[in-house]
Amino acid sequence: MVPTAMVFKAKLWTQLATIFKRTIRKGTPFKQTVVAAVLFMGLAAWCCERAVHEVSALAGQADTARQSSQESSESWRTEFDNICAKTEDAMTFSQEELTDLIRRCDSLQPQIEKLDESRKKVYLERLRKCRGLYAYVLDAKKKDKK
Amino acid sequence: MNRKIFTALLLVLVFCGLALSQTGVKKKRPLPYEYGRVIINNYSERTDIAPVVFEHWIHRSMFTCRVCHVDIGFAMKAGGTDIKAADNAHGYYCGACHNGKMVAEGKTVFAACSRRANMDDEKRCVRCHSYGQKVASDFDFFQFSQPLPKERFGNGLDWEKSEELGLIKPATSLPGVSGARNSLAVQKDFALNAKVEGMPDIIFSHKKHTVWNGCELCHPDIFIGVKRGTVKYSMVDISQGKSCGACHTTVAFPLTDCQRCHSKPVQP
């Protein structure tokens, strides 16, 4: 059983083709020009719409793929994970270790500032928090030593 | 006679207005399902869309505070994060979970803020951009709260006990967002002296707090003092959202529940 929508579409195209043929054979030059122009514009619009849809779909896929591969392979992300995964152990680090972690945070910051707006916002805040904790613990240890 | 009544009424209104403007309007105590509600309106009204209504109660049942406020990067104050639709569409902030792929409570989490929206997306947009609008939620507070142990204030729920009993299992990390972490070596509980004589001292439990927050959520942004006793905390400051008040006026049990903190037995 052929779907109703398909039957309707087939009929519509057949009628349009009939009108087109009649106009081309028997219509005045003006009518022929109008029909030809309308058909041409319709075809052009359809092609443009398809092209835009394809390009944006490809761009979206590329964007997602690029983002995930970038984040996983970029050295800044590896360094960030290495530094900020240690916050649970902050109290067990020596002053030298904490100073080194803070230095690494400071070195990482310019790399994060070069990222796109969304990632820059997120990771700068995360870096600020983990650097802040290490500085806080270092301060506590220095005061305890005194 | 009518003129006198009118004048009297007018004077009453004027004095009431003056009184209210001096002392302010007493804040209405939020209802259990309203407690922890955050209205996010950095850019919504500017773009002619309703502000976002964020309900803490459903989210805190699934994730610890740390996942959102450290790993994802949400600020501790409403509007402090500066979230844009583009951030969500790129998979950050709300988009870290609301991406149309993540599954929570057996349901696929709807995607927030797609890059291109059409008329069909309106139903999805209003799920968050619902301030001042009647929008049905997927989660009903009363159904959700029924099996959970009750408390007097805030959401009316004992979140701590709910977790102990395994009735809620908030995740401590988000794949792809949270880094791998070691388990935390817990600090001991300690007492803080109450200023008012006769008021029980405060027993502060690091263990209870670090289960939800980790270290960097509180230190140093909320608690800057490194040596115990160097910073003096006052209830006035706390009620204004400083130190403990950062959470205990907004999402965690409120300050009206005195004995939850002032719990050290008073010696005769």
Short mmCIF file of C-alpha atoms in Angstrom, two decimals:
data_model
loop_
_atom_site.label_atom_id
_atom_site.label_comp_id
_atom_site.label_asym_id
_atom_site.label_seq_id
_atom_site.Cartn_x
_atom_site.Cartn_y
_atom_site.Cartn_z
CA MET A 1 0.00 0.00 0.00
CA VAL A 2 1.55 3.28 -1.12
CA PRO A 3 1.52 6.01 1.62
CA THR A 4 -0.97 8.84 1.08
CA ALA A 5 1.72 11.51 1.33
CA MET A 6 3.70 9.94 -1.48
CA VAL A 7 0.60 9.67 -3.69
CA PHE A 8 -0.21 13.31 -3.01
CA LYS A 9 3.32 14.41 -3.85
CA ALA A 10 3.34 12.39 -7.06
CA LYS A 11 0.05 13.95 -8.17
CA LEU A 12 1.28 17.42 -7.33
CA TRP A 13 4.46 17.00 -9.36
CA THR A 14 2.54 15.52 -12.28
CA GLN A 15 0.17 18.50 -12.35
CA LEU A 16 3.04 20.96 -12.13
CA ALA A 17 4.82 19.18 -14.99
CA THR A 18 1.60 19.33 -17.08
CA ILE A 19 1.21 23.05 -16.45
CA PHE A 20 4.85 23.55 -17.32
CA LYS A 21 4.60 21.65 -20.60
CA ARG A 22 1.40 23.46 -21.62
CA THR A 23 2.92 26.85 -20.86
CA ILE A 24 6.12 26.09 -22.72
CA ARG A 25 4.27 24.80 -25.82
CA LYS A 26 1.32 27.12 -26.02
CA GLY A 27 1.92 29.98 -23.62
CA THR A 28 2.94 33.51 -24.49
CA PRO A 29 6.67 34.39 -24.25
CA PHE A 30 5.92 36.33 -21.05
CA LYS A 31 4.26 33.32 -19.39
CA GLN A 32 7.08 31.06 -20.50
CA THR A 33 9.66 33.43 -18.96
CA VAL A 34 7.76 33.68 -15.67
CA VAL A 35 7.38 29.89 -15.32
CA ALA A 36 11.02 29.32 -16.17
CA ALA A 37 12.13 32.00 -13.67
CA VAL A 38 9.97 30.58 -10.86
CA LEU A 39 11.29 27.08 -11.48
CA PHE A 40 14.85 28.30 -11.54
CA MET A 41 14.46 30.26 -8.28
CA GLY A 42 12.79 27.31 -6.58
CA LEU A 43 15.57 25.01 -7.60
CA ALA A 44 18.23 27.50 -6.50
CA ALA A 45 16.56 27.97 -3.09
CA TRP A 46 16.32 24.24 -2.55
CA CYS A 47 19.98 23.75 -3.44
CA CYS A 48 21.07 26.56 -1.10
CA GLU A 49 19.02 25.17 1.78
CA ARG A 50 20.54 21.74 1.34
CA ALA A 51 24.02 23.18 1.14
CA VAL A 52 23.58 25.24 4.31
CA HIS A 53 22.17 22.24 6.16
CA GLU A 54 25.06 20.03 5.10
CA VAL A 55 27.69 22.61 5.95
CA SER A 56 26.26 23.31 9.41
CA ALA A 57 25.92 19.59 10.16
CA LEU A 58 29.52 19.03 9.12
CA ALA A 59 30.64 22.05 11.14
CA GLY A 60 28.81 20.77 14.21
CA GLN A 61 30.39 17.35 13.89
CA ALA A 62 33.81 18.85 13.27
CA ASP A 63 33.39 21.20 16.20
CA THR A 64 32.45 18.44 18.65
CA ALA A 65 35.17 16.14 17.36
CA ARG A 66 37.71 18.93 17.47
CA GLN A 67 36.75 19.95 20.99
CA SER A 68 36.90 16.48 22.46
CA SER A 69 40.11 15.55 20.68
CA GLN A 70 41.64 18.89 21.56
CA GLU A 71 40.81 18.57 25.21
CA SER A 72 42.10 15.05 25.47
CA SER A 73 45.30 15.60 23.53
CA GLU A 74 46.18 19.15 24.52
CA SER A 75 49.03 19.27 26.96
CA TRP A 76 47.43 22.02 29.01
CA ARG A 77 44.55 19.72 29.93
CA THR A 78 46.90 16.94 30.98
CA GLU A 79 48.86 19.37 33.12
CA PHE A 80 45.66 20.81 34.56
CA ASP A 81 44.40 17.34 35.53
CA ASN A 82 47.78 16.49 37.05
CA ILE A 83 47.87 19.64 39.17
CA CYS A 84 44.28 19.85 40.32
CA ALA A 85 43.78 16.14 41.00
CA LYS A 86 46.04 16.51 44.02
CA THR A 87 43.87 18.85 46.09
CA GLU A 88 42.79 15.97 48.35
CA ASP A 89 46.41 15.41 49.34
CA ALA A 90 47.22 19.09 49.87
CA MET A 91 47.64 18.72 53.63
CA THR A 92 50.24 15.96 53.17
CA PHE A 93 52.53 17.95 50.84
CA SER A 94 55.67 19.68 52.00
CA GLN A 95 56.12 23.42 51.56
CA GLU A 96 58.41 22.79 48.56
CA GLU A 97 55.84 20.57 46.88
CA LEU A 98 53.10 23.14 47.45
CA THR A 99 55.33 25.92 46.11
CA ASP A 100 55.99 23.83 43.00
CA LEU A 101 52.29 23.20 42.48
CA ILE A 102 51.56 26.91 42.77
CA ARG A 103 54.31 27.66 40.27
CA ARG A 104 52.83 25.12 37.85
CA CYS A 105 49.39 26.75 38.25
CA ASP A 106 50.90 30.13 37.42
CA SER A 107 52.62 28.68 34.33
CA LEU A 108 49.41 27.07 33.16
CA GLN A 109 47.29 30.19 33.44
CA PRO A 110 48.55 31.94 30.26
CA GLN A 111 47.81 28.77 28.26
CA ILE A 112 44.25 28.66 29.51
CA GLU A 113 43.78 32.36 28.77
CA LYS A 114 44.35 31.61 25.08
CA LEU A 115 41.40 29.21 24.89
CA ASP A 116 37.92 30.05 23.60
CA GLU A 117 35.61 32.02 25.88
CA SER A 118 33.69 29.10 27.39
CA ARG A 119 36.70 26.95 28.20
CA LYS A 120 38.68 29.95 29.42
CA LYS A 121 35.93 30.88 31.86
CA VAL A 122 35.53 27.37 33.23
CA TYR A 123 39.16 26.37 33.53
CA LEU A 124 40.42 29.69 34.85
CA GLU A 125 37.95 29.43 37.70
CA ARG A 126 38.90 25.81 38.38
CA LEU A 127 42.58 26.71 38.31
CA ARG A 128 41.98 29.65 40.63
CA LYS A 129 40.30 27.36 43.14
CA CYS A 130 42.98 24.72 43.17
CA ARG A 131 45.80 27.28 43.23
CA GLY A 132 43.99 29.06 46.04
CA LEU A 133 43.82 25.87 48.08
CA TYR A 134 47.53 25.12 47.67
CA ALA A 135 48.42 28.70 48.65
CA TYR A 136 46.10 28.45 51.65
CA VAL A 137 47.66 25.19 52.85
CA LEU A 138 51.18 26.57 52.27
CA ASP A 139 50.30 29.62 54.34
CA ALA A 140 48.96 27.38 57.11
CA LYS A 141 52.13 25.30 57.16
CA LYS A 142 54.35 28.39 57.27
CA LYS A 143 52.39 29.79 60.22
CA ASP A 144 52.50 26.43 62.01
CA LYS A 145 56.28 26.30 61.57
CA LYS A 146 56.64 29.70 63.23
CA MET B 1 -17.05 63.23 57.84
CA ASN B 2 -15.99 61.47 54.62
CA ARG B 3 -13.18 63.95 54.24
CA LYS B 4 -11.91 63.14 57.72
CA ILE B 5 -12.02 59.39 57.08
CA PHE B 6 -10.21 59.86 53.79
CA THR B 7 -7.52 62.00 55.42
CA ALA B 8 -7.10 59.47 58.22
CA LEU B 9 -6.72 56.61 55.74
CA LEU B 10 -4.22 58.59 53.72
CA LEU B 11 -2.14 59.31 56.81
CA VAL B 12 -2.18 55.62 57.79
CA LEU B 13 -0.97 54.68 54.32
CA VAL B 14 1.78 57.27 54.37
CA PHE B 15 3.05 56.17 57.77
CA CYS B 16 2.95 52.50 56.75
CA GLY B 17 4.92 53.32 53.65
CA LEU B 18 7.51 55.21 55.64
CA ALA B 19 7.81 52.40 58.17
CA LEU B 20 8.28 49.77 55.50
CA SER B 21 10.84 51.82 53.65
CA GLN B 22 12.88 52.27 56.83
CA THR B 23 12.90 48.71 58.10
CA GLY B 24 12.32 46.85 54.86
CA VAL B 25 9.88 44.05 54.29
CA LYS B 26 10.31 40.92 56.37
CA LYS B 27 11.45 38.09 54.13
CA LYS B 28 8.93 35.38 53.61
CA ARG B 29 10.20 31.99 54.77
CA PRO B 30 10.52 29.82 51.67
CA LEU B 31 8.41 26.71 51.43
CA PRO B 32 10.23 23.34 51.49
CA TYR B 33 10.20 22.97 47.71
CA GLU B 34 11.29 26.59 47.24
CA TYR B 35 14.28 26.41 49.56
CA GLY B 36 17.52 26.47 47.58
CA ARG B 37 15.85 27.92 44.49
CA VAL B 38 18.18 30.10 42.45
CA ILE B 39 17.01 32.57 39.82
CA ILE B 40 19.60 33.06 37.08
CA ASN B 41 19.11 36.19 35.04
CA ASN B 42 22.45 37.36 33.62
CA TYR B 43 21.17 37.65 30.09
CA SER B 44 17.70 36.05 29.95
CA GLU B 45 15.54 39.15 30.25
CA ARG B 46 17.84 41.10 27.97
CA THR B 47 17.12 38.54 25.25
CA ASP B 48 13.38 38.59 25.97
CA ILE B 49 13.19 35.18 27.60
CA ALA B 50 12.13 34.29 31.15
CA PRO B 51 14.94 33.95 33.73
CA VAL B 52 16.11 30.47 34.66
CA VAL B 53 14.76 28.80 37.79
CA PHE B 54 17.26 26.36 39.22
CA GLU B 55 16.09 23.96 41.92
CA HIS B 56 18.86 22.74 44.19
CA TRP B 57 16.89 19.92 45.80
CA ILE B 58 16.76 17.68 42.74
CA HIS B 59 20.34 18.34 41.72
CA ARG B 60 21.87 17.84 45.16
CA SER B 61 20.23 14.44 45.40
CA MET B 62 22.28 13.34 42.38
CA PHE B 63 25.58 15.18 42.78
CA THR B 64 27.73 16.46 45.60
CA CYS B 65 28.24 20.21 45.89
CA ARG B 66 31.79 19.76 44.72
CA VAL B 67 30.90 18.35 41.30
CA CYS B 68 29.01 21.48 40.35
CA HIS B 69 30.82 24.16 42.32
CA VAL B 70 34.38 22.95 41.79
CA ASP B 71 34.54 20.55 38.83
CA ILE B 72 31.97 22.23 36.60
CA GLY B 73 32.79 25.69 37.93
CA PHE B 74 29.52 27.21 39.10
CA ALA B 75 29.88 30.19 41.41
CA MET B 76 28.49 30.12 44.93
CA LYS B 77 26.27 33.16 44.35
CA ALA B 78 23.37 33.56 41.96
CA GLY B 79 24.52 35.31 38.80
CA GLY B 80 28.18 34.93 39.72
CA THR B 81 29.00 32.39 37.02
CA ASP B 82 28.03 34.53 34.02
CA ILE B 83 26.56 31.58 32.13
CA LYS B 84 25.68 32.14 28.51
CA ALA B 85 23.63 29.94 26.22
CA ALA B 86 26.74 29.39 24.12
CA ASP B 87 28.55 27.93 27.16
CA ASN B 88 25.74 25.42 27.66
CA ALA B 89 25.59 24.59 23.96
CA HIS B 90 29.34 23.86 24.01
CA GLY B 91 28.94 21.39 26.90
CA TYR B 92 29.98 23.59 29.83
CA TYR B 93 28.11 24.56 32.98
CA CYS B 94 24.52 23.29 32.65
CA GLY B 95 25.52 21.72 29.33
CA ALA B 96 27.98 19.42 31.13
CA CYS B 97 24.99 17.23 32.04
CA HIS B 98 22.13 18.75 30.05
CA ASN B 99 23.48 17.51 26.72
CA GLY B 100 20.74 15.17 25.53
CA LYS B 101 23.00 12.15 26.14
CA MET B 102 23.58 11.78 29.87
CA VAL B 103 21.26 9.40 31.72
CA ALA B 104 20.13 10.18 35.29
CA GLU B 105 17.42 8.42 37.32
CA GLY B 106 16.75 6.25 34.29
CA LYS B 107 15.93 9.21 32.06
CA THR B 108 17.95 10.94 29.37
CA VAL B 109 18.77 14.44 30.55
CA PHE B 110 17.34 17.01 28.14
CA ALA B 111 19.78 19.20 26.23
CA ALA B 112 20.03 22.83 27.31
CA CYS B 113 20.52 25.74 24.90
CA SER B 114 21.08 24.19 21.49
CA ARG B 115 22.96 26.28 18.94
CA ARG B 116 20.00 26.64 16.62
CA ALA B 117 16.53 26.81 18.10
CA ASN B 118 13.20 26.51 16.34
CA MET B 119 9.58 26.58 17.48
CA ASP B 120 9.74 22.95 18.67
CA ASP B 121 12.53 23.88 21.07
CA GLU B 122 10.31 26.27 23.00
CA LYS B 123 8.99 23.45 25.20
CA ARG B 124 12.54 22.50 26.07
CA CYS B 125 13.62 26.10 26.73
CA VAL B 126 10.82 26.77 29.21
CA ARG B 127 11.84 23.78 31.31
CA CYS B 128 14.59 26.02 32.66
CA HIS B 129 13.52 29.51 31.56
CA SER B 130 10.37 29.24 33.64
CA TYR B 131 10.41 32.20 36.05
CA GLY B 132 6.90 33.56 36.36
CA GLN B 133 5.47 30.81 34.18
CA LYS B 134 3.57 27.68 35.04
CA VAL B 135 5.72 24.83 33.79
CA ALA B 136 5.18 21.21 34.79
CA SER B 137 8.32 19.57 36.13
CA ASP B 138 9.43 16.00 35.59
CA PHE B 139 10.19 15.69 39.29
CA ASP B 140 7.63 16.27 42.00
CA PHE B 141 9.07 17.47 45.32
CA PHE B 142 6.48 15.77 47.50
CA GLN B 143 6.89 12.45 45.76
CA PHE B 144 10.65 12.80 45.94
CA SER B 145 10.70 13.77 49.61
CA GLN B 146 8.24 11.16 50.88
CA PRO B 147 10.73 8.37 51.65
CA LEU B 148 13.43 10.69 53.00
CA PRO B 149 13.96 11.43 56.71
CA LYS B 150 12.51 14.78 57.69
CA GLU B 151 13.94 17.87 59.34
CA ARG B 152 12.34 21.02 60.60
CA PHE B 153 13.69 23.72 58.32
CA GLY B 154 15.01 24.35 54.83
CA ASN B 155 13.76 21.69 52.45
CA GLY B 156 12.34 19.87 55.48
CA LEU B 157 14.66 16.96 54.68
CA ASP B 158 17.62 15.53 56.55
CA TRP B 159 20.03 15.29 53.62
CA GLU B 160 22.84 13.92 55.76
CA LYS B 161 20.76 11.07 57.10
CA SER B 162 19.30 10.41 53.66
CA GLU B 163 22.78 9.78 52.37
CA GLU B 164 23.78 7.67 55.36
CA LEU B 165 20.76 5.46 54.82
CA GLY B 166 21.55 5.18 51.11
CA LEU B 167 18.27 6.79 50.09
CA ILE B 168 20.19 9.24 47.94
CA LYS B 169 23.54 8.51 46.33
CA PRO B 170 25.04 11.78 45.12
CA ALA B 171 27.85 11.20 42.64
CA THR B 172 31.23 12.60 43.66
CA SER B 173 32.56 12.99 40.14
CA LEU B 174 31.40 13.55 36.58
CA PRO B 175 33.11 11.52 33.80
CA GLY B 176 35.05 13.72 31.43
CA VAL B 177 34.84 16.69 33.79
CA SER B 178 36.19 15.66 37.17
CA GLY B 179 39.76 14.50 37.36
CA ALA B 180 40.77 11.29 39.12
CA ARG B 181 41.26 12.04 42.82
CA ASN B 182 42.51 10.19 45.86
CA SER B 183 40.22 9.85 48.83
CA LEU B 184 40.50 12.66 51.32
CA ALA B 185 42.27 12.25 54.64
CA VAL B 186 39.62 13.72 56.92
CA GLN B 187 40.36 16.44 59.41
CA LYS B 188 39.13 16.03 62.96
CA ASP B 189 36.05 17.74 64.34
CA PHE B 190 36.65 20.79 66.48
CA ALA B 191 34.69 23.13 68.70
CA LEU B 192 34.13 26.85 68.27
CA ASN B 193 33.19 28.94 71.28
CA ALA B 194 29.84 30.64 71.16
CA LYS B 195 29.95 34.35 72.00
CA VAL B 196 26.74 34.32 73.99
CA GLU B 197 27.14 32.89 77.48
CA GLY B 198 25.02 29.82 78.02
CA MET B 199 24.76 29.15 74.29
CA PRO B 200 26.22 25.70 73.46
CA ASP B 201 29.51 25.75 71.59
CA ILE B 202 29.57 24.83 67.92
CA ILE B 203 30.90 21.42 66.94
CA PHE B 204 32.20 21.70 63.42
CA SER B 205 32.57 18.42 61.55
CA HIS B 206 35.10 18.50 58.73
CA LYS B 207 34.12 14.96 57.80
CA LYS B 208 30.50 15.87 57.13
CA HIS B 209 31.50 18.88 55.07
CA THR B 210 34.29 17.32 53.01
CA VAL B 211 32.05 14.43 51.95
CA TRP B 212 30.00 17.00 50.02
CA ASN B 213 32.48 19.80 49.33
CA GLY B 214 36.09 18.65 49.26
CA CYS B 215 38.61 21.28 50.36
CA GLU B 216 38.77 23.91 47.62
CA LEU B 217 35.10 24.83 47.78
CA CYS B 218 35.55 26.38 51.23
CA HIS B 219 39.26 27.23 51.39
CA PRO B 220 40.18 29.99 50.95
CA ASP B 221 37.14 31.61 49.29
CA ILE B 222 34.74 31.11 52.19
CA PHE B 223 37.09 30.43 55.09
CA ILE B 224 40.28 32.38 54.72
CA GLY B 225 41.79 32.05 58.20
CA VAL B 226 44.45 29.39 58.47
CA LYS B 227 44.83 29.27 62.21
CA ARG B 228 41.89 28.30 64.36
CA GLY B 229 40.67 31.17 66.47
CA THR B 230 42.21 33.97 64.40
CA VAL B 231 38.98 34.74 62.56
CA LYS B 232 35.95 35.70 64.61
CA TYR B 233 32.62 34.63 63.22
CA SER B 234 29.46 36.46 64.14
CA MET B 235 25.86 35.48 63.53
CA VAL B 236 25.30 38.88 61.91
CA ASP B 237 28.00 38.15 59.32
CA ILE B 238 26.84 34.57 58.87
CA SER B 239 23.24 35.64 58.30
CA GLN B 240 24.52 38.01 55.59
CA GLY B 241 26.01 35.07 53.71
CA LYS B 242 29.59 35.21 54.96
CA SER B 243 31.52 32.11 56.12
CA CYS B 244 28.99 29.41 57.15
CA GLY B 245 26.22 31.56 55.73
CA ALA B 246 27.48 30.98 52.18
CA CYS B 247 25.62 27.68 52.27
CA HIS B 248 23.56 27.80 55.46
CA THR B 249 21.34 30.63 54.31
CA THR B 250 20.72 29.30 50.82
CA VAL B 251 20.90 25.56 50.27
CA ALA B 252 22.09 23.70 53.39
CA PHE B 253 19.97 23.67 56.57
CA PRO B 254 19.23 27.28 57.57
CA LEU B 255 20.43 29.25 60.60
CA THR B 256 17.05 28.91 62.30
CA ASP B 257 18.08 25.32 63.11
CA CYS B 258 20.44 26.42 65.90
CA GLN B 259 20.98 23.09 67.58
CA ARG B 260 22.38 21.49 64.43
CA CYS B 261 25.56 23.52 64.98
CA HIS B 262 25.34 24.63 68.62
CA SER B 263 25.43 21.04 69.75
CA LYS B 264 28.19 20.79 72.37
CA PRO B 265 26.63 20.02 75.75
CA VAL B 266 26.68 22.98 78.12
CA GLN B 267 28.57 22.20 81.31
CA PRO B 268 26.74 23.35 84.45
#
